[in-house]
Structure formats: structure tokens, C-alpha cells
């Protein structure tokens, strides 16, 4: 990956709806050269996917919560089972197996507290192997970035 690739990727991360011609002009390439580079970056997996980033409040999911989860039983199969269950939940936007005192961190995007209550019943009951969980409701977002600095 060279400097032009990095410039193209930075442009894409800011606004992926820009036209190929517009991006080519900004980085000093012909449109065909720019298109070939973008296709190569997609094929190589550097560009994983292109998505629309929604405004959570306007999309009806204005409550954000971070949940740390400690499992009763440890090991790959127990971790995988819990993560598989968690990932089926609509409100789970991100799910991570982590190191340290907790086993899993979930980032939730919720409609309301009733949805959270129902999710707790499904995800954190005895048969899901959860010893305890701690919830933090986000009151203010200081930074939320999807771009990766290149």
C-alpha cells in the first residue's frame, strides 16, 4: 500500500459516497487508475465492506449501553456459545471477547429500557453461563470514530 492508496482509503472513510471521478481528481489519478486501485483494495481485503452509518437516535436506537460480562465457566466452547447467543440479539451492535477480569464486552444500541430489560432476561439468565454483568449507560459520547488512521 502506497501513499495514494492511503489517500484514497482516507477519502473513502470520510465519505464512501464520493464518485470515482471525484476521488481520482483529488489524488491526481485518472479515473481508470483510481478504479483499479479501489478494486485491488477491495479484493485484497483492505476494504472489508462499504456501509451507511446511521444516526442512532433518528434510527430509533438512541440509548447506548456498554455491558461487561463475566462467565461462570471458561474455555473456548463456553465463550463461543455465549458470543453466538449474544450476536443474535438486534440490540448488540458490537461483541468482544476480552482479556482481564471480564470475559466479554458488549456495546448495545437500544430503543428503550424495556428492550434492555427483555434482553437481560434472554442473555444473562442461568442457562447462558453468566456469573455477573455490569451495565454502563452512555450519557455523552465524546468520540465515536469508524475511520482507521493511515
Short mmCIF file of N, CA and C in Angstrom, two decimals:
data_model
loop_
_atom_site.label_atom_id
_atom_site.label_comp_id
_atom_site.label_asym_id
_atom_site.label_seq_id
_atom_site.Cartn_x
_atom_site.Cartn_y
_atom_site.Cartn_z
N UNK A 1 0.85 -1.17 0.00
CA UNK A 1 0.00 0.00 0.00
C UNK A 1 0.90 1.24 0.00
N UNK A 2 0.64 2.12 -0.93
CA UNK A 2 1.46 3.33 -1.03
C UNK A 2 0.67 4.56 -0.57
N UNK A 3 1.25 5.72 -0.73
CA UNK A 3 0.64 6.96 -0.27
C UNK A 3 -0.68 7.27 -0.97
N UNK A 4 -0.77 6.96 -2.24
CA UNK A 4 -2.02 7.22 -2.97
C UNK A 4 -3.12 6.30 -2.44
N UNK A 5 -2.78 5.02 -2.18
CA UNK A 5 -3.76 4.11 -1.60
C UNK A 5 -4.27 4.65 -0.26
N UNK A 6 -3.34 5.13 0.57
CA UNK A 6 -3.74 5.68 1.87
C UNK A 6 -4.65 6.89 1.71
N UNK A 7 -4.33 7.77 0.74
CA UNK A 7 -5.20 8.93 0.49
C UNK A 7 -6.59 8.48 0.07
N UNK A 8 -6.65 7.52 -0.84
CA UNK A 8 -7.95 7.01 -1.29
C UNK A 8 -8.74 6.40 -0.13
N UNK A 9 -8.06 5.63 0.69
CA UNK A 9 -8.74 5.00 1.82
C UNK A 9 -9.23 6.04 2.82
N UNK A 10 -8.44 7.07 3.05
CA UNK A 10 -8.88 8.14 3.95
C UNK A 10 -10.10 8.86 3.39
N UNK A 11 -10.11 9.11 2.07
CA UNK A 11 -11.27 9.73 1.44
C UNK A 11 -12.51 8.84 1.59
N UNK A 12 -12.33 7.56 1.35
CA UNK A 12 -13.44 6.61 1.46
C UNK A 12 -13.98 6.54 2.89
N UNK A 13 -13.08 6.59 3.86
CA UNK A 13 -13.52 6.50 5.25
C UNK A 13 -14.31 7.74 5.67
N UNK A 14 -13.99 8.88 5.08
CA UNK A 14 -14.74 10.11 5.40
C UNK A 14 -16.10 10.12 4.70
N UNK A 15 -16.12 9.68 3.42
CA UNK A 15 -17.37 9.71 2.65
C UNK A 15 -17.27 8.73 1.49
N UNK A 16 -17.80 7.54 1.69
CA UNK A 16 -17.71 6.49 0.67
C UNK A 16 -18.68 6.71 -0.49
N UNK A 17 -19.51 7.75 -0.40
CA UNK A 17 -20.45 8.01 -1.49
C UNK A 17 -19.83 8.87 -2.60
N UNK A 18 -18.59 9.29 -2.40
CA UNK A 18 -17.92 10.11 -3.42
C UNK A 18 -17.75 9.29 -4.70
N UNK A 19 -17.83 9.96 -5.83
CA UNK A 19 -17.68 9.26 -7.10
C UNK A 19 -16.21 8.93 -7.35
N UNK A 20 -15.99 7.94 -8.17
CA UNK A 20 -14.64 7.55 -8.56
C UNK A 20 -13.93 8.73 -9.23
N UNK A 21 -14.64 9.47 -10.06
CA UNK A 21 -14.04 10.62 -10.76
C UNK A 21 -13.60 11.68 -9.76
N UNK A 22 -14.42 11.94 -8.77
CA UNK A 22 -14.10 12.93 -7.74
C UNK A 22 -12.85 12.51 -6.95
N UNK A 23 -12.79 11.25 -6.56
CA UNK A 23 -11.62 10.77 -5.79
C UNK A 23 -10.37 10.76 -6.66
N UNK A 24 -10.50 10.34 -7.90
CA UNK A 24 -9.35 10.32 -8.81
C UNK A 24 -8.77 11.72 -8.96
N UNK A 25 -9.65 12.69 -9.13
CA UNK A 25 -9.22 14.08 -9.28
C UNK A 25 -8.49 14.55 -8.02
N UNK A 26 -9.01 14.20 -6.85
CA UNK A 26 -8.41 14.66 -5.60
C UNK A 26 -7.03 14.06 -5.35
N UNK A 27 -6.80 12.82 -5.79
CA UNK A 27 -5.49 12.20 -5.54
C UNK A 27 -4.56 12.26 -6.76
N UNK A 28 -5.04 12.86 -7.85
CA UNK A 28 -4.19 13.05 -9.02
C UNK A 28 -4.04 11.81 -9.89
N UNK A 29 -5.07 11.02 -10.01
CA UNK A 29 -5.05 9.84 -10.87
C UNK A 29 -6.10 9.96 -11.96
N UNK A 30 -5.95 9.15 -13.00
CA UNK A 30 -7.03 9.04 -13.97
C UNK A 30 -8.14 8.20 -13.33
N UNK A 31 -9.38 8.40 -13.75
CA UNK A 31 -10.47 7.60 -13.18
C UNK A 31 -10.26 6.09 -13.32
N UNK A 32 -9.70 5.65 -14.44
CA UNK A 32 -9.48 4.20 -14.61
C UNK A 32 -8.42 3.67 -13.64
N UNK A 33 -7.35 4.45 -13.41
CA UNK A 33 -6.31 4.04 -12.45
C UNK A 33 -6.88 4.01 -11.04
N UNK A 34 -7.69 4.99 -10.73
CA UNK A 34 -8.31 5.06 -9.40
C UNK A 34 -9.22 3.85 -9.19
N UNK A 35 -10.02 3.53 -10.18
CA UNK A 35 -10.93 2.39 -10.09
C UNK A 35 -10.16 1.09 -9.90
N UNK A 36 -9.08 0.91 -10.64
CA UNK A 36 -8.26 -0.31 -10.48
C UNK A 36 -7.70 -0.42 -9.07
N UNK A 37 -7.21 0.71 -8.53
CA UNK A 37 -6.68 0.69 -7.16
C UNK A 37 -7.78 0.32 -6.16
N UNK A 38 -8.96 0.91 -6.31
CA UNK A 38 -10.06 0.61 -5.40
C UNK A 38 -10.46 -0.86 -5.50
N UNK A 39 -10.50 -1.40 -6.70
CA UNK A 39 -10.83 -2.82 -6.88
C UNK A 39 -9.78 -3.71 -6.23
N UNK A 40 -8.50 -3.32 -6.36
CA UNK A 40 -7.42 -4.09 -5.73
C UNK A 40 -7.54 -4.05 -4.20
N UNK A 41 -7.87 -2.88 -3.66
CA UNK A 41 -8.01 -2.74 -2.20
C UNK A 41 -9.20 -3.56 -1.69
N UNK A 42 -10.25 -3.64 -2.46
CA UNK A 42 -11.40 -4.49 -2.07
C UNK A 42 -11.02 -5.96 -2.16
N UNK A 43 -10.40 -6.35 -3.27
CA UNK A 43 -10.05 -7.76 -3.49
C UNK A 43 -9.05 -8.26 -2.45
N UNK A 44 -8.12 -7.39 -2.04
CA UNK A 44 -7.10 -7.79 -1.06
C UNK A 44 -7.66 -7.82 0.36
N UNK A 45 -8.86 -7.27 0.56
CA UNK A 45 -9.47 -7.28 1.89
C UNK A 45 -9.16 -6.06 2.74
N UNK A 46 -8.36 -5.12 2.22
CA UNK A 46 -8.10 -3.89 2.98
C UNK A 46 -9.42 -3.15 3.20
N UNK A 47 -10.25 -3.08 2.14
CA UNK A 47 -11.61 -2.57 2.29
C UNK A 47 -12.47 -3.79 2.58
N UNK A 48 -12.96 -3.85 3.79
CA UNK A 48 -13.76 -5.00 4.23
C UNK A 48 -15.17 -4.94 3.68
N UNK A 49 -15.79 -3.77 3.80
CA UNK A 49 -17.14 -3.56 3.30
C UNK A 49 -17.42 -2.07 3.27
N UNK A 50 -18.43 -1.68 2.51
CA UNK A 50 -18.84 -0.29 2.43
C UNK A 50 -20.26 -0.22 2.97
N UNK A 51 -20.47 0.63 3.97
CA UNK A 51 -21.75 0.69 4.66
C UNK A 51 -22.20 2.14 4.83
N UNK A 52 -23.49 2.32 5.16
CA UNK A 52 -24.00 3.62 5.55
C UNK A 52 -23.97 3.69 7.07
N UNK A 53 -23.53 4.79 7.62
CA UNK A 53 -23.51 4.98 9.08
C UNK A 53 -24.73 5.83 9.44
N UNK A 54 -25.62 5.22 10.20
CA UNK A 54 -26.88 5.87 10.56
C UNK A 54 -26.74 6.69 11.83
N UNK A 55 -27.61 7.68 11.97
CA UNK A 55 -27.74 8.42 13.20
C UNK A 55 -28.59 7.55 14.13
N UNK A 56 -28.02 7.01 15.22
CA UNK A 56 -28.76 6.06 16.07
C UNK A 56 -30.07 6.61 16.61
N UNK A 57 -30.11 7.86 17.03
CA UNK A 57 -31.34 8.44 17.57
C UNK A 57 -32.43 8.51 16.51
N UNK A 58 -32.06 8.95 15.32
CA UNK A 58 -33.04 9.06 14.24
C UNK A 58 -33.47 7.69 13.72
N UNK A 59 -32.64 6.68 13.94
CA UNK A 59 -32.97 5.31 13.53
C UNK A 59 -33.73 4.55 14.63
N UNK A 60 -34.03 5.25 15.73
CA UNK A 60 -34.82 4.63 16.79
C UNK A 60 -34.03 3.82 17.80
N UNK A 61 -32.72 4.00 17.84
CA UNK A 61 -31.89 3.27 18.80
C UNK A 61 -30.96 4.26 19.51
N UNK A 62 -31.57 5.19 20.23
CA UNK A 62 -30.84 6.30 20.82
C UNK A 62 -30.14 6.02 22.14
N UNK A 63 -30.42 4.87 22.76
CA UNK A 63 -29.76 4.54 24.03
C UNK A 63 -28.57 3.63 23.73
N UNK A 64 -27.41 4.04 24.23
CA UNK A 64 -26.20 3.23 24.07
C UNK A 64 -25.78 2.74 25.44
N UNK A 65 -25.47 1.45 25.53
CA UNK A 65 -25.02 0.88 26.79
C UNK A 65 -23.82 -0.02 26.53
N UNK A 66 -22.89 0.00 27.48
CA UNK A 66 -21.74 -0.90 27.46
C UNK A 66 -21.96 -1.90 28.60
N UNK A 67 -21.79 -3.17 28.29
CA UNK A 67 -22.02 -4.21 29.29
C UNK A 67 -20.78 -5.10 29.36
N UNK A 68 -20.26 -5.27 30.57
CA UNK A 68 -19.17 -6.23 30.78
C UNK A 68 -19.80 -7.49 31.37
N UNK A 69 -19.32 -8.63 30.90
CA UNK A 69 -19.90 -9.91 31.29
C UNK A 69 -18.81 -10.83 31.80
N UNK A 70 -19.05 -11.41 32.95
CA UNK A 70 -18.16 -12.44 33.50
C UNK A 70 -18.89 -13.77 33.40
N UNK A 71 -18.23 -14.75 32.81
CA UNK A 71 -18.83 -16.07 32.64
C UNK A 71 -18.52 -16.96 33.83
N UNK A 72 -19.42 -17.91 34.11
CA UNK A 72 -19.19 -18.89 35.19
C UNK A 72 -18.14 -19.90 34.75
N UNK A 73 -18.35 -20.47 33.57
CA UNK A 73 -17.43 -21.48 33.03
C UNK A 73 -16.59 -20.84 31.93
N UNK A 74 -15.30 -21.17 31.92
CA UNK A 74 -14.39 -20.57 30.95
C UNK A 74 -13.96 -21.61 29.92
N UNK A 75 -13.28 -21.15 28.93
CA UNK A 75 -12.84 -22.02 27.85
C UNK A 75 -13.50 -21.60 26.56
N UNK A 76 -12.88 -21.99 25.46
CA UNK A 76 -13.31 -21.55 24.13
C UNK A 76 -14.77 -21.91 23.84
N UNK A 77 -15.18 -23.13 24.15
CA UNK A 77 -16.55 -23.53 23.82
C UNK A 77 -17.59 -22.72 24.60
N UNK A 78 -17.30 -22.41 25.85
CA UNK A 78 -18.23 -21.62 26.65
C UNK A 78 -18.28 -20.17 26.16
N UNK A 79 -17.12 -19.63 25.83
CA UNK A 79 -17.05 -18.27 25.29
C UNK A 79 -17.81 -18.20 23.97
N UNK A 80 -17.53 -19.14 23.07
CA UNK A 80 -18.16 -19.16 21.76
C UNK A 80 -19.68 -19.28 21.89
N UNK A 81 -20.15 -20.13 22.79
CA UNK A 81 -21.59 -20.32 22.97
C UNK A 81 -22.25 -19.01 23.39
N UNK A 82 -21.66 -18.33 24.37
CA UNK A 82 -22.24 -17.06 24.82
C UNK A 82 -22.22 -16.03 23.70
N UNK A 83 -21.10 -15.90 23.01
CA UNK A 83 -20.99 -14.91 21.93
C UNK A 83 -21.99 -15.21 20.81
N UNK A 84 -22.18 -16.49 20.50
CA UNK A 84 -23.15 -16.86 19.46
C UNK A 84 -24.55 -16.41 19.86
N UNK A 85 -24.90 -16.62 21.12
CA UNK A 85 -26.22 -16.19 21.61
C UNK A 85 -26.32 -14.66 21.57
N UNK A 86 -25.30 -13.98 22.07
CA UNK A 86 -25.32 -12.51 22.12
C UNK A 86 -25.44 -11.91 20.73
N UNK A 87 -24.75 -12.47 19.76
CA UNK A 87 -24.74 -11.91 18.42
C UNK A 87 -26.07 -12.06 17.68
N UNK A 88 -26.97 -12.88 18.20
CA UNK A 88 -28.29 -12.99 17.58
C UNK A 88 -29.22 -11.86 18.00
N UNK A 89 -28.84 -11.11 19.03
CA UNK A 89 -29.68 -10.03 19.55
C UNK A 89 -29.55 -8.78 18.68
N UNK A 90 -30.68 -8.21 18.28
CA UNK A 90 -30.69 -6.99 17.46
C UNK A 90 -29.98 -5.83 18.13
N UNK A 91 -30.11 -5.72 19.44
CA UNK A 91 -29.55 -4.59 20.17
C UNK A 91 -28.04 -4.67 20.32
N UNK A 92 -27.44 -5.84 20.13
CA UNK A 92 -26.00 -5.99 20.27
C UNK A 92 -25.34 -5.48 18.99
N UNK A 93 -24.69 -4.33 19.10
CA UNK A 93 -24.01 -3.72 17.95
C UNK A 93 -22.58 -4.21 17.83
N UNK A 94 -21.94 -4.49 18.97
CA UNK A 94 -20.56 -4.97 18.98
C UNK A 94 -20.42 -5.96 20.12
N UNK A 95 -19.63 -7.00 19.90
CA UNK A 95 -19.39 -8.01 20.93
C UNK A 95 -17.93 -8.43 20.86
N UNK A 96 -17.26 -8.39 22.02
CA UNK A 96 -15.83 -8.68 22.07
C UNK A 96 -15.52 -9.67 23.18
N UNK A 97 -14.72 -10.67 22.88
CA UNK A 97 -14.09 -11.50 23.91
C UNK A 97 -12.83 -10.74 24.30
N UNK A 98 -12.62 -10.54 25.61
CA UNK A 98 -11.52 -9.67 26.06
C UNK A 98 -10.67 -10.35 27.12
N UNK A 99 -9.51 -9.76 27.37
CA UNK A 99 -8.65 -10.22 28.45
C UNK A 99 -8.97 -9.42 29.71
N UNK A 100 -8.48 -9.90 30.83
CA UNK A 100 -8.66 -9.16 32.07
C UNK A 100 -9.70 -9.81 32.97
N UNK A 101 -10.26 -9.03 33.86
CA UNK A 101 -11.20 -9.55 34.85
C UNK A 101 -12.56 -9.89 34.26
N UNK A 102 -12.88 -9.32 33.14
CA UNK A 102 -14.16 -9.63 32.49
C UNK A 102 -13.89 -10.49 31.27
N UNK A 103 -14.90 -11.18 30.79
CA UNK A 103 -14.73 -12.10 29.66
C UNK A 103 -15.23 -11.52 28.35
N UNK A 104 -16.32 -10.76 28.43
CA UNK A 104 -16.97 -10.24 27.23
C UNK A 104 -17.37 -8.79 27.47
N UNK A 105 -17.26 -7.98 26.42
CA UNK A 105 -17.79 -6.62 26.45
C UNK A 105 -18.77 -6.51 25.28
N UNK A 106 -19.96 -6.02 25.60
CA UNK A 106 -20.99 -5.81 24.59
C UNK A 106 -21.29 -4.32 24.49
N UNK A 107 -21.51 -3.85 23.27
CA UNK A 107 -22.00 -2.49 23.06
C UNK A 107 -23.40 -2.64 22.50
N UNK A 108 -24.35 -2.07 23.21
CA UNK A 108 -25.75 -2.19 22.83
C UNK A 108 -26.27 -0.87 22.27
N UNK A 109 -27.17 -0.97 21.32
CA UNK A 109 -27.94 0.17 20.80
C UNK A 109 -29.40 -0.18 21.03
N UNK A 110 -30.02 0.53 21.96
CA UNK A 110 -31.36 0.18 22.43
C UNK A 110 -32.41 1.20 22.04
N UNK A 111 -33.65 0.71 21.87
CA UNK A 111 -34.80 1.60 21.64
C UNK A 111 -35.22 2.26 22.95
N UNK A 112 -35.29 1.43 24.00
CA UNK A 112 -35.77 1.91 25.29
C UNK A 112 -35.34 0.94 26.39
N UNK A 113 -35.66 1.28 27.63
CA UNK A 113 -35.24 0.43 28.75
C UNK A 113 -36.04 -0.87 28.81
N UNK A 114 -37.23 -0.89 28.25
CA UNK A 114 -37.99 -2.14 28.19
C UNK A 114 -37.27 -3.16 27.32
N UNK A 115 -36.68 -2.70 26.22
CA UNK A 115 -35.91 -3.60 25.37
C UNK A 115 -34.69 -4.13 26.13
N UNK A 116 -34.05 -3.26 26.91
CA UNK A 116 -32.90 -3.68 27.70
C UNK A 116 -33.30 -4.72 28.74
N UNK A 117 -34.42 -4.50 29.40
CA UNK A 117 -34.91 -5.44 30.40
C UNK A 117 -35.16 -6.82 29.79
N UNK A 118 -35.81 -6.85 28.64
CA UNK A 118 -36.09 -8.11 27.96
C UNK A 118 -34.79 -8.78 27.50
N UNK A 119 -33.85 -7.99 27.02
CA UNK A 119 -32.55 -8.54 26.60
C UNK A 119 -31.83 -9.16 27.80
N UNK A 120 -31.88 -8.51 28.95
CA UNK A 120 -31.25 -9.06 30.16
C UNK A 120 -31.84 -10.42 30.51
N UNK A 121 -33.16 -10.54 30.39
CA UNK A 121 -33.80 -11.83 30.67
C UNK A 121 -33.28 -12.92 29.73
N UNK A 122 -33.10 -12.58 28.46
CA UNK A 122 -32.65 -13.59 27.49
C UNK A 122 -31.15 -13.89 27.58
N UNK A 123 -30.33 -12.85 27.75
CA UNK A 123 -28.87 -13.02 27.66
C UNK A 123 -28.20 -13.40 28.97
N UNK A 124 -28.72 -12.95 30.06
CA UNK A 124 -27.97 -13.08 31.31
C UNK A 124 -28.61 -14.06 32.30
N UNK A 125 -29.54 -14.87 31.85
CA UNK A 125 -30.15 -15.85 32.74
C UNK A 125 -29.20 -17.03 32.94
N UNK A 126 -29.55 -17.93 33.85
CA UNK A 126 -28.66 -19.03 34.25
C UNK A 126 -28.13 -19.87 33.10
N UNK A 127 -28.97 -20.26 32.15
CA UNK A 127 -28.51 -21.17 31.10
C UNK A 127 -27.55 -20.53 30.09
N UNK A 128 -27.28 -19.23 30.22
CA UNK A 128 -26.31 -18.60 29.31
C UNK A 128 -24.91 -18.53 29.91
N UNK A 129 -24.72 -19.14 31.09
CA UNK A 129 -23.39 -19.23 31.69
C UNK A 129 -22.85 -17.89 32.19
N UNK A 130 -23.71 -16.96 32.55
CA UNK A 130 -23.27 -15.65 33.04
C UNK A 130 -23.21 -15.65 34.56
N UNK A 131 -22.04 -15.35 35.11
CA UNK A 131 -21.88 -15.23 36.56
C UNK A 131 -22.40 -13.88 37.02
N UNK A 132 -22.01 -12.81 36.30
CA UNK A 132 -22.49 -11.47 36.60
C UNK A 132 -22.21 -10.56 35.41
N UNK A 133 -22.95 -9.47 35.40
CA UNK A 133 -22.75 -8.48 34.34
C UNK A 133 -22.92 -7.10 34.93
N UNK A 134 -22.23 -6.14 34.33
CA UNK A 134 -22.28 -4.75 34.77
C UNK A 134 -22.62 -3.89 33.55
N UNK A 135 -23.56 -2.99 33.76
CA UNK A 135 -24.04 -2.16 32.65
C UNK A 135 -23.71 -0.70 32.90
N UNK A 136 -23.22 -0.05 31.87
CA UNK A 136 -22.97 1.39 31.90
C UNK A 136 -23.78 2.01 30.78
N UNK A 137 -24.69 2.89 31.11
CA UNK A 137 -25.46 3.63 30.10
C UNK A 137 -24.66 4.86 29.72
N UNK A 138 -24.46 5.06 28.44
CA UNK A 138 -23.68 6.20 27.95
C UNK A 138 -24.55 7.45 28.02
N UNK A 139 -24.06 8.47 28.70
CA UNK A 139 -24.81 9.72 28.80
C UNK A 139 -24.30 10.77 27.80
N UNK A 140 -23.06 10.63 27.39
CA UNK A 140 -22.49 11.56 26.41
C UNK A 140 -21.38 10.85 25.65
N UNK A 141 -21.37 11.03 24.35
CA UNK A 141 -20.31 10.45 23.52
C UNK A 141 -19.31 11.54 23.17
N UNK A 142 -18.09 11.38 23.65
CA UNK A 142 -17.05 12.36 23.37
C UNK A 142 -16.40 12.10 22.01
N UNK A 143 -16.29 10.84 21.64
CA UNK A 143 -15.71 10.47 20.35
C UNK A 143 -16.23 9.11 19.95
N UNK A 144 -16.64 9.01 18.70
CA UNK A 144 -17.07 7.72 18.15
C UNK A 144 -16.65 7.75 16.69
N UNK A 145 -15.60 7.06 16.39
CA UNK A 145 -15.00 7.13 15.05
C UNK A 145 -14.98 5.75 14.44
N UNK A 146 -15.27 5.68 13.16
CA UNK A 146 -15.16 4.41 12.45
C UNK A 146 -13.87 4.34 11.62
N UNK A 147 -13.28 5.48 11.33
CA UNK A 147 -12.09 5.52 10.49
C UNK A 147 -10.86 4.97 11.23
N UNK A 148 -10.00 4.32 10.46
CA UNK A 148 -8.71 3.85 10.96
C UNK A 148 -7.65 4.77 10.39
N UNK A 149 -6.84 5.35 11.27
CA UNK A 149 -5.81 6.29 10.79
C UNK A 149 -4.76 5.56 9.97
N UNK A 150 -4.46 6.11 8.82
CA UNK A 150 -3.46 5.51 7.93
C UNK A 150 -2.27 6.43 7.74
#
